[in-house]
Amino acid sequence: MRNPVDVLIRRVDPEVPIPAYGHPGDAGADLVTTEAVELAPGERAVLPTGVSIALPDGYAAFVHPRSGLAARCGVALVNAPGTVDAGYRGEIKVIVVNLDPRESVRFERFDRIAQLVVQQVEKVRFHEVAELPGSARAEGGFGSTGGHAAVDGTTGGNRYASVVSDREGQ
């Protein structure tokens, strides 16, 4: 196990809890909102977290959605994952949207709204070329590997069923 990365944090709101990991081994530390808000269906808001951070060079933090909010309330992050660059020193804010078509969702002060994942990132140099080298994927994108009924034209969405059946007969 690697040693934790030291990150400086400043409370913009003096009462806000420091982001913390819910369980050992969790990748994301919980971010809370410092404002109460109610979102009608389809409505979005920029929620403050009450903290700002100073990441070491070579790191970035990524604001990810909370799966429980998505599953139970239809809450998503508009720009997920949001990126916090190493040089940013302002308050971390989270853009949430209520995707539930019927129900409003309410957030109270200090409700958990997102999770912060800190990762080491590489700096790259771009080299312009006339042609890129070939690959097995080439220019295939946007669902080119299939795996969904809307892409495959199947009713069950399982493009692998015939492969499994063929292998069973071998």
PDB file of C-alpha atoms in Angstrom:
ATOM      1  CA  MET A   1       0.000   0.000   0.000  1.00  0.00           C
ATOM      2  CA  ARG A   2       1.296   3.416  -0.958  1.00  0.00           C
ATOM      3  CA  ASN A   3       1.573   6.285   1.465  1.00  0.00           C
ATOM      4  CA  PRO A   4      -1.261   8.836   1.362  1.00  0.00           C
ATOM      5  CA  VAL A   5      -0.694  12.068  -0.566  1.00  0.00           C
ATOM      6  CA  ASP A   6      -0.680  15.182   1.607  1.00  0.00           C
ATOM      7  CA  VAL A   7      -3.252  17.749   0.444  1.00  0.00           C
ATOM      8  CA  LEU A   8      -3.655  21.147   2.055  1.00  0.00           C
ATOM      9  CA  ILE A   9      -7.279  22.087   2.731  1.00  0.00           C
ATOM     10  CA  ARG A  10      -8.922  25.330   3.814  1.00  0.00           C
ATOM     11  CA  ARG A  11     -12.414  25.556   5.228  1.00  0.00           C
ATOM     12  CA  VAL A  12     -14.294  28.335   3.459  1.00  0.00           C
ATOM     13  CA  ASP A  13     -17.129  27.582   5.881  1.00  0.00           C
ATOM     14  CA  PRO A  14     -15.617  27.090   9.370  1.00  0.00           C
ATOM     15  CA  GLU A  15     -18.293  24.528  10.362  1.00  0.00           C
ATOM     16  CA  VAL A  16     -17.972  22.226   7.347  1.00  0.00           C
ATOM     17  CA  PRO A  17     -16.508  18.773   8.024  1.00  0.00           C
ATOM     18  CA  ILE A  18     -13.239  17.901   6.310  1.00  0.00           C
ATOM     19  CA  PRO A  19     -13.860  15.463   3.414  1.00  0.00           C
ATOM     20  CA  ALA A  20     -13.544  11.910   4.710  1.00  0.00           C
ATOM     21  CA  TYR A  21     -13.620   8.382   3.338  1.00  0.00           C
ATOM     22  CA  GLY A  22     -16.728   6.422   4.307  1.00  0.00           C
ATOM     23  CA  HIS A  23     -15.008   3.022   4.385  1.00  0.00           C
ATOM     24  CA  PRO A  24     -11.457   1.683   4.292  1.00  0.00           C
ATOM     25  CA  GLY A  25     -10.396   1.269   0.684  1.00  0.00           C
ATOM     26  CA  ASP A  26     -12.846   3.856  -0.700  1.00  0.00           C
ATOM     27  CA  ALA A  27     -11.473   5.844  -3.639  1.00  0.00           C
ATOM     28  CA  GLY A  28     -13.539   8.971  -3.006  1.00  0.00           C
ATOM     29  CA  ALA A  29     -13.787  11.231   0.029  1.00  0.00           C
ATOM     30  CA  ASP A  30     -17.269  12.616   0.683  1.00  0.00           C
ATOM     31  CA  LEU A  31     -18.033  16.225  -0.185  1.00  0.00           C
ATOM     32  CA  VAL A  32     -20.997  17.956   1.461  1.00  0.00           C
ATOM     33  CA  THR A  33     -23.001  21.034   0.578  1.00  0.00           C
ATOM     34  CA  THR A  34     -23.076  24.057   2.824  1.00  0.00           C
ATOM     35  CA  GLU A  35     -26.436  25.287   1.506  1.00  0.00           C
ATOM     36  CA  ALA A  36     -29.953  23.916   1.741  1.00  0.00           C
ATOM     37  CA  VAL A  37     -31.685  23.780  -1.635  1.00  0.00           C
ATOM     38  CA  GLU A  38     -34.677  22.136  -3.271  1.00  0.00           C
ATOM     39  CA  LEU A  39     -34.435  21.106  -6.916  1.00  0.00           C
ATOM     40  CA  ALA A  40     -37.593  20.634  -8.951  1.00  0.00           C
ATOM     41  CA  PRO A  41     -37.573  17.968 -11.686  1.00  0.00           C
ATOM     42  CA  GLY A  42     -35.075  18.986 -14.359  1.00  0.00           C
ATOM     43  CA  GLU A  43     -33.607  21.790 -12.245  1.00  0.00           C
ATOM     44  CA  ARG A  44     -29.893  22.193 -11.578  1.00  0.00           C
ATOM     45  CA  ALA A  45     -27.839  24.160  -9.062  1.00  0.00           C
ATOM     46  CA  VAL A  46     -24.231  24.934  -8.248  1.00  0.00           C
ATOM     47  CA  LEU A  47     -23.701  23.804  -4.656  1.00  0.00           C
ATOM     48  CA  PRO A  48     -20.774  25.035  -2.541  1.00  0.00           C
ATOM     49  CA  THR A  49     -18.803  22.487  -0.523  1.00  0.00           C
ATOM     50  CA  GLY A  50     -17.197  24.905   1.931  1.00  0.00           C
ATOM     51  CA  VAL A  51     -13.645  23.729   1.167  1.00  0.00           C
ATOM     52  CA  SER A  52     -10.763  24.675  -1.096  1.00  0.00           C
ATOM     53  CA  ILE A  53      -7.618  22.605  -1.586  1.00  0.00           C
ATOM     54  CA  ALA A  54      -4.023  22.896  -2.763  1.00  0.00           C
ATOM     55  CA  LEU A  55      -2.976  19.780  -4.637  1.00  0.00           C
ATOM     56  CA  PRO A  56       0.668  18.954  -5.259  1.00  0.00           C
ATOM     57  CA  ASP A  57       1.915  19.417  -8.829  1.00  0.00           C
ATOM     58  CA  GLY A  58       1.235  16.313 -10.878  1.00  0.00           C
ATOM     59  CA  TYR A  59      -2.135  15.650  -9.195  1.00  0.00           C
ATOM     60  CA  ALA A  60      -5.744  16.538  -9.938  1.00  0.00           C
ATOM     61  CA  ALA A  61      -8.946  15.922  -8.016  1.00  0.00           C
ATOM     62  CA  PHE A  62     -12.064  14.644  -9.744  1.00  0.00           C
ATOM     63  CA  VAL A  63     -15.576  15.289  -8.412  1.00  0.00           C
ATOM     64  CA  HIS A  64     -17.639  12.136  -8.963  1.00  0.00           C
ATOM     65  CA  PRO A  65     -21.358  11.527  -8.397  1.00  0.00           C
ATOM     66  CA  ARG A  66     -22.670   9.498  -5.486  1.00  0.00           C
ATOM     67  CA  SER A  67     -24.325   6.325  -6.751  1.00  0.00           C
ATOM     68  CA  GLY A  68     -26.926   6.314  -3.959  1.00  0.00           C
ATOM     69  CA  LEU A  69     -28.190   9.774  -4.930  1.00  0.00           C
ATOM     70  CA  ALA A  70     -28.424   8.701  -8.547  1.00  0.00           C
ATOM     71  CA  ALA A  71     -30.262   5.452  -7.778  1.00  0.00           C
ATOM     72  CA  ARG A  72     -32.654   6.760  -5.115  1.00  0.00           C
ATOM     73  CA  CYS A  73     -33.253  10.363  -6.191  1.00  0.00           C
ATOM     74  CA  GLY A  74     -32.194  10.694  -9.826  1.00  0.00           C
ATOM     75  CA  VAL A  75     -29.490  13.212  -8.935  1.00  0.00           C
ATOM     76  CA  ALA A  76     -26.561  13.487 -11.342  1.00  0.00           C
ATOM     77  CA  LEU A  77     -23.603  15.805 -11.795  1.00  0.00           C
ATOM     78  CA  VAL A  78     -23.807  17.881 -14.941  1.00  0.00           C
ATOM     79  CA  ASN A  79     -20.088  17.814 -15.735  1.00  0.00           C
ATOM     80  CA  ALA A  80     -19.095  14.532 -14.111  1.00  0.00           C
ATOM     81  CA  PRO A  81     -16.405  14.128 -13.289  1.00  0.00           C
ATOM     82  CA  GLY A  82     -15.591  17.718 -12.507  1.00  0.00           C
ATOM     83  CA  THR A  83     -11.874  18.448 -12.561  1.00  0.00           C
ATOM     84  CA  VAL A  84     -10.009  20.340  -9.856  1.00  0.00           C
ATOM     85  CA  ASP A  85      -6.588  21.259 -11.220  1.00  0.00           C
ATOM     86  CA  ALA A  86      -3.500  21.470  -9.012  1.00  0.00           C
ATOM     87  CA  GLY A  87      -3.324  25.239  -9.437  1.00  0.00           C
ATOM     88  CA  TYR A  88      -6.970  25.951  -8.497  1.00  0.00           C
ATOM     89  CA  ARG A  89      -7.403  27.492  -5.054  1.00  0.00           C
ATOM     90  CA  GLY A  90     -11.072  28.474  -5.065  1.00  0.00           C
ATOM     91  CA  GLU A  91     -13.945  26.758  -3.301  1.00  0.00           C
ATOM     92  CA  ILE A  92     -14.915  23.414  -4.800  1.00  0.00           C
ATOM     93  CA  LYS A  93     -18.465  23.628  -6.125  1.00  0.00           C
ATOM     94  CA  VAL A  94     -20.633  20.836  -7.489  1.00  0.00           C
ATOM     95  CA  ILE A  95     -23.154  21.209 -10.322  1.00  0.00           C
ATOM     96  CA  VAL A  96     -26.080  18.894  -9.525  1.00  0.00           C
ATOM     97  CA  VAL A  97     -29.184  18.195 -11.590  1.00  0.00           C
ATOM     98  CA  ASN A  98     -32.436  16.496 -10.618  1.00  0.00           C
ATOM     99  CA  LEU A  99     -33.229  14.025 -13.413  1.00  0.00           C
ATOM    100  CA  ASP A 100     -36.324  12.608 -11.722  1.00  0.00           C
ATOM    101  CA  PRO A 101     -39.295  13.461 -13.967  1.00  0.00           C
ATOM    102  CA  ARG A 102     -41.809  13.849 -11.110  1.00  0.00           C
ATOM    103  CA  GLU A 103     -40.239  14.398  -7.682  1.00  0.00           C
ATOM    104  CA  SER A 104     -38.298  17.318  -6.251  1.00  0.00           C
ATOM    105  CA  VAL A 105     -35.163  16.571  -4.264  1.00  0.00           C
ATOM    106  CA  ARG A 106     -34.057  18.526  -1.215  1.00  0.00           C
ATOM    107  CA  PHE A 107     -30.536  18.943   0.117  1.00  0.00           C
ATOM    108  CA  GLU A 108     -29.894  20.136   3.650  1.00  0.00           C
ATOM    109  CA  ARG A 109     -26.727  21.765   4.958  1.00  0.00           C
ATOM    110  CA  PHE A 110     -23.937  19.157   5.261  1.00  0.00           C
ATOM    111  CA  ASP A 111     -25.706  16.522   3.136  1.00  0.00           C
ATOM    112  CA  ARG A 112     -23.202  14.462   1.160  1.00  0.00           C
ATOM    113  CA  ILE A 113     -23.506  15.418  -2.515  1.00  0.00           C
ATOM    114  CA  ALA A 114     -20.408  14.081  -4.287  1.00  0.00           C
ATOM    115  CA  GLN A 115     -17.096  12.356  -3.783  1.00  0.00           C
ATOM    116  CA  LEU A 116     -13.600  13.671  -4.426  1.00  0.00           C
ATOM    117  CA  VAL A 117     -11.045  11.334  -6.003  1.00  0.00           C
ATOM    118  CA  VAL A 118      -7.425  12.553  -6.050  1.00  0.00           C
ATOM    119  CA  GLN A 119      -5.227  11.033  -8.738  1.00  0.00           C
ATOM    120  CA  GLN A 120      -1.769  11.470 -10.123  1.00  0.00           C
ATOM    121  CA  VAL A 121      -1.919  12.784 -13.678  1.00  0.00           C
ATOM    122  CA  GLU A 122       0.685  12.815 -16.399  1.00  0.00           C
ATOM    123  CA  LYS A 123       1.760  15.901 -18.300  1.00  0.00           C
ATOM    124  CA  VAL A 124       2.088  15.182 -22.019  1.00  0.00           C
ATOM    125  CA  ARG A 125       3.732  16.767 -25.037  1.00  0.00           C
ATOM    126  CA  PHE A 126       1.649  16.729 -28.196  1.00  0.00           C
ATOM    127  CA  HIS A 127       3.410  15.969 -31.483  1.00  0.00           C
ATOM    128  CA  GLU A 128       1.478  16.819 -34.622  1.00  0.00           C
ATOM    129  CA  VAL A 129       1.660  14.212 -37.403  1.00  0.00           C
ATOM    130  CA  ALA A 130      -0.039  13.813 -40.782  1.00  0.00           C
ATOM    131  CA  GLU A 131      -1.256  10.279 -39.982  1.00  0.00           C
ATOM    132  CA  LEU A 132      -1.669   8.304 -36.764  1.00  0.00           C
ATOM    133  CA  PRO A 133      -0.426   4.720 -36.504  1.00  0.00           C
ATOM    134  CA  GLY A 134      -3.090   2.055 -36.956  1.00  0.00           C
ATOM    135  CA  SER A 135      -4.810   0.147 -34.159  1.00  0.00           C
ATOM    136  CA  ALA A 136      -7.357  -2.647 -33.797  1.00  0.00           C
ATOM    137  CA  ARG A 137     -10.058  -0.135 -32.849  1.00  0.00           C
ATOM    138  CA  ALA A 138      -9.117   2.473 -35.483  1.00  0.00           C
ATOM    139  CA  GLU A 139     -11.808   5.194 -35.590  1.00  0.00           C
ATOM    140  CA  GLY A 140     -14.572   3.111 -33.972  1.00  0.00           C
ATOM    141  CA  GLY A 141     -16.264   4.977 -31.146  1.00  0.00           C
ATOM    142  CA  PHE A 142     -19.623   5.894 -29.662  1.00  0.00           C
ATOM    143  CA  GLY A 143     -20.803   2.345 -29.048  1.00  0.00           C
ATOM    144  CA  SER A 144     -18.793   0.666 -31.798  1.00  0.00           C
ATOM    145  CA  THR A 145     -18.167  -2.356 -29.557  1.00  0.00           C
ATOM    146  CA  GLY A 146     -21.915  -2.979 -29.117  1.00  0.00           C
ATOM    147  CA  GLY A 147     -23.274  -4.673 -26.013  1.00  0.00           C
ATOM    148  CA  HIS A 148     -26.641  -2.903 -25.977  1.00  0.00           C
ATOM    149  CA  ALA A 149     -29.905  -3.697 -27.750  1.00  0.00           C
ATOM    150  CA  ALA A 150     -30.113  -0.219 -29.258  1.00  0.00           C
ATOM    151  CA  VAL A 151     -26.686  -0.696 -30.856  1.00  0.00           C
ATOM    152  CA  ASP A 152     -26.891  -4.390 -31.729  1.00  0.00           C
ATOM    153  CA  GLY A 153     -30.443  -4.533 -33.009  1.00  0.00           C
ATOM    154  CA  THR A 154     -31.162  -7.423 -30.630  1.00  0.00           C
ATOM    155  CA  THR A 155     -34.074  -7.598 -28.261  1.00  0.00           C
ATOM    156  CA  GLY A 156     -32.194  -8.980 -25.296  1.00  0.00           C
ATOM    157  CA  GLY A 157     -29.126  -6.768 -25.601  1.00  0.00           C
ATOM    158  CA  ASN A 158     -26.792  -9.758 -25.208  1.00  0.00           C
ATOM    159  CA  ARG A 159     -24.581  -9.919 -28.280  1.00  0.00           C
ATOM    160  CA  TYR A 160     -22.482 -12.588 -26.567  1.00  0.00           C
ATOM    161  CA  ALA A 161     -25.258 -15.188 -26.233  1.00  0.00           C
ATOM    162  CA  SER A 162     -24.482 -16.845 -29.573  1.00  0.00           C
ATOM    163  CA  VAL A 163     -20.769 -16.987 -28.747  1.00  0.00           C
ATOM    164  CA  VAL A 164     -21.498 -18.737 -25.455  1.00  0.00           C
ATOM    165  CA  SER A 165     -23.850 -21.178 -27.195  1.00  0.00           C
ATOM    166  CA  ASP A 166     -21.246 -21.960 -29.851  1.00  0.00           C
ATOM    167  CA  ARG A 167     -18.584 -22.597 -27.210  1.00  0.00           C
ATOM    168  CA  GLU A 168     -20.852 -24.911 -25.227  1.00  0.00           C
ATOM    169  CA  GLY A 169     -21.178 -27.140 -28.295  1.00  0.00           C
ATOM    170  CA  GLN A 170     -17.383 -27.488 -28.626  1.00  0.00           C
TER     171      GLN A 170
END
